[in-house]
Amino acid sequence: ANCELPAAPSPLREGTVKILVVTDAVDSAVYSALTKQRFGDVSCVIGCGDLPPYYLEYLVTVLNVPVYYVRGNHDHELMTRADDGELQLPGGCISIDGRMVEHEGLIIAGLGGSPRYNRKQDQYTDAAQRLRGPVTLLIDCARRIGAVR
């Protein structure tokens, strides 16, 4: 995948950008009737992998902000529909795997998957992951030493 820098990013707005980051498990403090009350002031959500589609779809619906995500090494199982075996990606959400996006002046890049530890889906060797592109802010499912420069 080619991670080209978006043209002329806008400057960061004054103050801070509040981001909700979710990963690995459905959190009952986030997936609740109080979600809008607790997190209604975030400007976006970033999903770092290993999350079922319904969770990300819930966040994009309730918070009404962009939800950027990468797939984790367990997402193939989480996103495969039982009835027909097709992959079901989270509706209304934006995959940033192998891409960069600009959000309120931030350049955000994503690399899904994890370091290879068996031969299942969405796992990469260190060399294969480096070929996917060096980035400044890396959103991924698993920490990689030396991947953020």
mmCIF file of C-alpha atoms in Angstrom:
data_model
loop_
_atom_site.group_PDB
_atom_site.id
_atom_site.type_symbol
_atom_site.label_atom_id
_atom_site.label_comp_id
_atom_site.label_asym_id
_atom_site.label_seq_id
_atom_site.Cartn_x
_atom_site.Cartn_y
_atom_site.Cartn_z
ATOM 1 C CA ALA A 1 0.000 0.000 0.000
ATOM 2 C CA ASN A 2 1.187 3.483 -0.784
ATOM 3 C CA CYS A 3 0.949 6.002 2.067
ATOM 4 C CA GLU A 4 1.174 9.336 0.276
ATOM 5 C CA LEU A 5 0.853 12.507 2.320
ATOM 6 C CA PRO A 6 -2.460 14.295 1.683
ATOM 7 C CA ALA A 7 -2.031 17.611 -0.098
ATOM 8 C CA ALA A 8 -1.758 20.763 2.034
ATOM 9 C CA PRO A 9 -3.084 19.633 5.418
ATOM 10 C CA SER A 10 -4.970 22.290 7.331
ATOM 11 C CA PRO A 11 -3.311 23.643 10.474
ATOM 12 C CA LEU A 12 -4.397 22.222 13.797
ATOM 13 C CA ARG A 13 -7.245 24.191 15.274
ATOM 14 C CA GLU A 14 -6.543 26.183 18.391
ATOM 15 C CA GLY A 15 -6.619 24.092 21.548
ATOM 16 C CA THR A 16 -6.727 20.334 21.579
ATOM 17 C CA VAL A 17 -8.238 17.587 19.479
ATOM 18 C CA LYS A 18 -10.023 15.015 21.607
ATOM 19 C CA ILE A 19 -9.944 11.465 20.200
ATOM 20 C CA LEU A 20 -11.565 8.320 21.560
ATOM 21 C CA VAL A 21 -9.328 5.304 20.937
ATOM 22 C CA VAL A 22 -10.758 1.778 21.212
ATOM 23 C CA THR A 23 -9.040 -1.552 20.747
ATOM 24 C CA ASP A 24 -9.166 -5.304 21.363
ATOM 25 C CA ALA A 25 -12.439 -5.616 23.301
ATOM 26 C CA VAL A 26 -15.885 -4.103 23.609
ATOM 27 C CA ASP A 27 -15.716 -1.823 26.646
ATOM 28 C CA SER A 28 -18.972 -1.552 28.614
ATOM 29 C CA ALA A 29 -18.083 2.017 29.634
ATOM 30 C CA VAL A 30 -18.018 2.953 25.935
ATOM 31 C CA TYR A 31 -20.768 0.641 24.611
ATOM 32 C CA SER A 32 -23.548 1.889 26.878
ATOM 33 C CA ALA A 33 -26.552 4.177 27.148
ATOM 34 C CA LEU A 34 -24.162 6.873 28.460
ATOM 35 C CA THR A 35 -21.830 6.897 25.444
ATOM 36 C CA LYS A 36 -23.018 10.254 24.095
ATOM 37 C CA GLN A 37 -22.855 11.815 27.574
ATOM 38 C CA ARG A 38 -19.349 10.460 28.287
ATOM 39 C CA PHE A 39 -17.747 10.922 24.870
ATOM 40 C CA GLY A 40 -19.920 13.434 23.012
ATOM 41 C CA ASP A 41 -17.074 15.958 22.874
ATOM 42 C CA VAL A 42 -14.633 13.816 20.839
ATOM 43 C CA SER A 43 -13.864 14.883 17.285
ATOM 44 C CA CYS A 44 -13.249 11.334 16.035
ATOM 45 C CA VAL A 45 -12.858 7.718 17.072
ATOM 46 C CA ILE A 46 -9.892 5.521 16.194
ATOM 47 C CA GLY A 47 -10.328 1.739 16.261
ATOM 48 C CA CYS A 48 -6.995 -0.054 16.614
ATOM 49 C CA GLY A 49 -8.152 -3.549 15.678
ATOM 50 C CA ASP A 50 -9.718 -6.725 17.007
ATOM 51 C CA LEU A 51 -13.184 -5.184 17.318
ATOM 52 C CA PRO A 52 -16.513 -6.469 15.999
ATOM 53 C CA PRO A 53 -18.167 -4.311 13.302
ATOM 54 C CA TYR A 54 -21.283 -3.643 15.412
ATOM 55 C CA TYR A 55 -19.149 -1.837 18.038
ATOM 56 C CA LEU A 56 -17.602 0.606 15.560
ATOM 57 C CA GLU A 57 -20.982 1.075 13.848
ATOM 58 C CA TYR A 58 -22.523 1.917 17.230
ATOM 59 C CA LEU A 59 -19.870 4.570 17.885
ATOM 60 C CA VAL A 60 -20.226 6.238 14.475
ATOM 61 C CA THR A 61 -24.015 6.301 14.903
ATOM 62 C CA VAL A 62 -24.198 7.539 18.497
ATOM 63 C CA LEU A 63 -21.303 10.018 18.423
ATOM 64 C CA ASN A 64 -21.856 11.178 14.812
ATOM 65 C CA VAL A 65 -18.122 11.729 14.232
ATOM 66 C CA PRO A 66 -15.709 9.995 11.839
ATOM 67 C CA VAL A 67 -14.613 6.538 12.969
ATOM 68 C CA TYR A 68 -11.223 5.566 11.504
ATOM 69 C CA TYR A 69 -10.061 1.991 11.966
ATOM 70 C CA VAL A 70 -7.483 -0.648 11.128
ATOM 71 C CA ARG A 71 -8.127 -4.354 11.207
ATOM 72 C CA GLY A 72 -6.357 -6.422 13.829
ATOM 73 C CA ASN A 73 -5.045 -9.954 13.568
ATOM 74 C CA HIS A 74 -8.339 -11.352 14.946
ATOM 75 C CA ASP A 75 -10.678 -9.235 12.837
ATOM 76 C CA HIS A 76 -11.020 -11.842 10.106
ATOM 77 C CA GLU A 77 -12.881 -14.056 12.582
ATOM 78 C CA LEU A 78 -14.789 -11.114 14.132
ATOM 79 C CA MET A 79 -15.905 -9.732 10.766
ATOM 80 C CA THR A 80 -16.858 -12.965 8.998
ATOM 81 C CA ARG A 81 -20.615 -13.484 8.800
ATOM 82 C CA ALA A 82 -21.744 -16.881 10.054
ATOM 83 C CA ASP A 83 -24.510 -17.283 7.473
ATOM 84 C CA ASP A 84 -22.469 -16.908 4.274
ATOM 85 C CA GLY A 85 -18.799 -16.566 5.293
ATOM 86 C CA GLU A 86 -18.519 -13.112 3.695
ATOM 87 C CA LEU A 87 -16.463 -10.385 5.326
ATOM 88 C CA GLN A 88 -18.643 -7.686 6.918
ATOM 89 C CA LEU A 89 -16.769 -4.411 7.326
ATOM 90 C CA PRO A 90 -18.114 -1.814 9.782
ATOM 91 C CA GLY A 91 -20.660 0.353 7.973
ATOM 92 C CA GLY A 92 -20.169 4.111 8.081
ATOM 93 C CA CYS A 93 -16.554 3.772 9.244
ATOM 94 C CA ILE A 94 -13.343 4.617 7.377
ATOM 95 C CA SER A 95 -10.557 2.070 6.972
ATOM 96 C CA ILE A 96 -7.129 3.697 7.258
ATOM 97 C CA ASP A 97 -5.166 0.483 6.694
ATOM 98 C CA GLY A 98 -2.250 1.394 4.442
ATOM 99 C CA ARG A 99 -3.490 4.981 4.069
ATOM 100 C CA MET A 100 -3.182 8.398 5.576
ATOM 101 C CA VAL A 101 -6.062 10.748 6.327
ATOM 102 C CA GLU A 102 -6.246 14.332 7.525
ATOM 103 C CA HIS A 103 -8.530 15.088 10.461
ATOM 104 C CA GLU A 104 -8.656 18.610 11.870
ATOM 105 C CA GLY A 105 -5.056 19.212 10.854
ATOM 106 C CA LEU A 106 -3.749 15.864 12.105
ATOM 107 C CA ILE A 107 -2.254 13.456 9.613
ATOM 108 C CA ILE A 108 -3.231 9.969 10.794
ATOM 109 C CA ALA A 109 -1.880 6.788 9.227
ATOM 110 C CA GLY A 110 -2.904 3.212 9.831
ATOM 111 C CA LEU A 111 -1.293 -0.188 9.434
ATOM 112 C CA GLY A 112 -3.528 -3.091 10.364
ATOM 113 C CA GLY A 113 -2.598 -6.576 11.409
ATOM 114 C CA SER A 114 0.045 -7.723 13.835
ATOM 115 C CA PRO A 115 3.541 -9.164 13.874
ATOM 116 C CA ARG A 116 3.501 -12.647 12.368
ATOM 117 C CA TYR A 117 3.378 -15.399 14.965
ATOM 118 C CA ASN A 118 1.503 -18.054 12.965
ATOM 119 C CA ARG A 119 0.216 -18.255 9.428
ATOM 120 C CA LYS A 120 -3.269 -16.810 9.930
ATOM 121 C CA GLN A 121 -4.772 -13.720 8.266
ATOM 122 C CA ASP A 122 -3.647 -10.142 8.903
ATOM 123 C CA GLN A 123 -0.152 -10.915 10.221
ATOM 124 C CA TYR A 124 3.062 -9.474 8.797
ATOM 125 C CA THR A 125 6.774 -10.089 9.137
ATOM 126 C CA ASP A 126 8.796 -7.053 10.249
ATOM 127 C CA ALA A 127 10.155 -6.664 6.713
ATOM 128 C CA ALA A 128 6.689 -6.843 5.152
ATOM 129 C CA GLN A 129 5.318 -4.286 7.591
ATOM 130 C CA ARG A 130 8.213 -1.858 6.927
ATOM 131 C CA LEU A 131 7.455 -2.059 3.209
ATOM 132 C CA ARG A 132 3.920 -0.846 3.914
ATOM 133 C CA GLY A 133 5.325 2.627 4.679
ATOM 134 C CA PRO A 134 7.084 4.725 7.368
ATOM 135 C CA VAL A 135 4.763 7.134 9.199
ATOM 136 C CA THR A 136 4.826 9.786 11.923
ATOM 137 C CA LEU A 137 1.666 8.824 13.830
ATOM 138 C CA LEU A 138 0.982 5.112 13.586
ATOM 139 C CA ILE A 139 -2.367 3.583 14.465
ATOM 140 C CA ASP A 140 -2.046 -0.179 14.557
ATOM 141 C CA CYS A 141 -3.270 -3.214 16.421
ATOM 142 C CA ALA A 142 0.038 -4.315 17.941
ATOM 143 C CA ARG A 143 3.085 -2.343 19.103
ATOM 144 C CA ARG A 144 6.068 -2.632 16.773
ATOM 145 C CA ILE A 145 9.442 -1.498 18.085
ATOM 146 C CA GLY A 146 10.955 1.088 15.732
ATOM 147 C CA ALA A 147 7.866 1.492 13.543
ATOM 148 C CA VAL A 148 7.163 5.060 14.651
ATOM 149 C CA ARG A 149 9.813 7.557 13.637
#
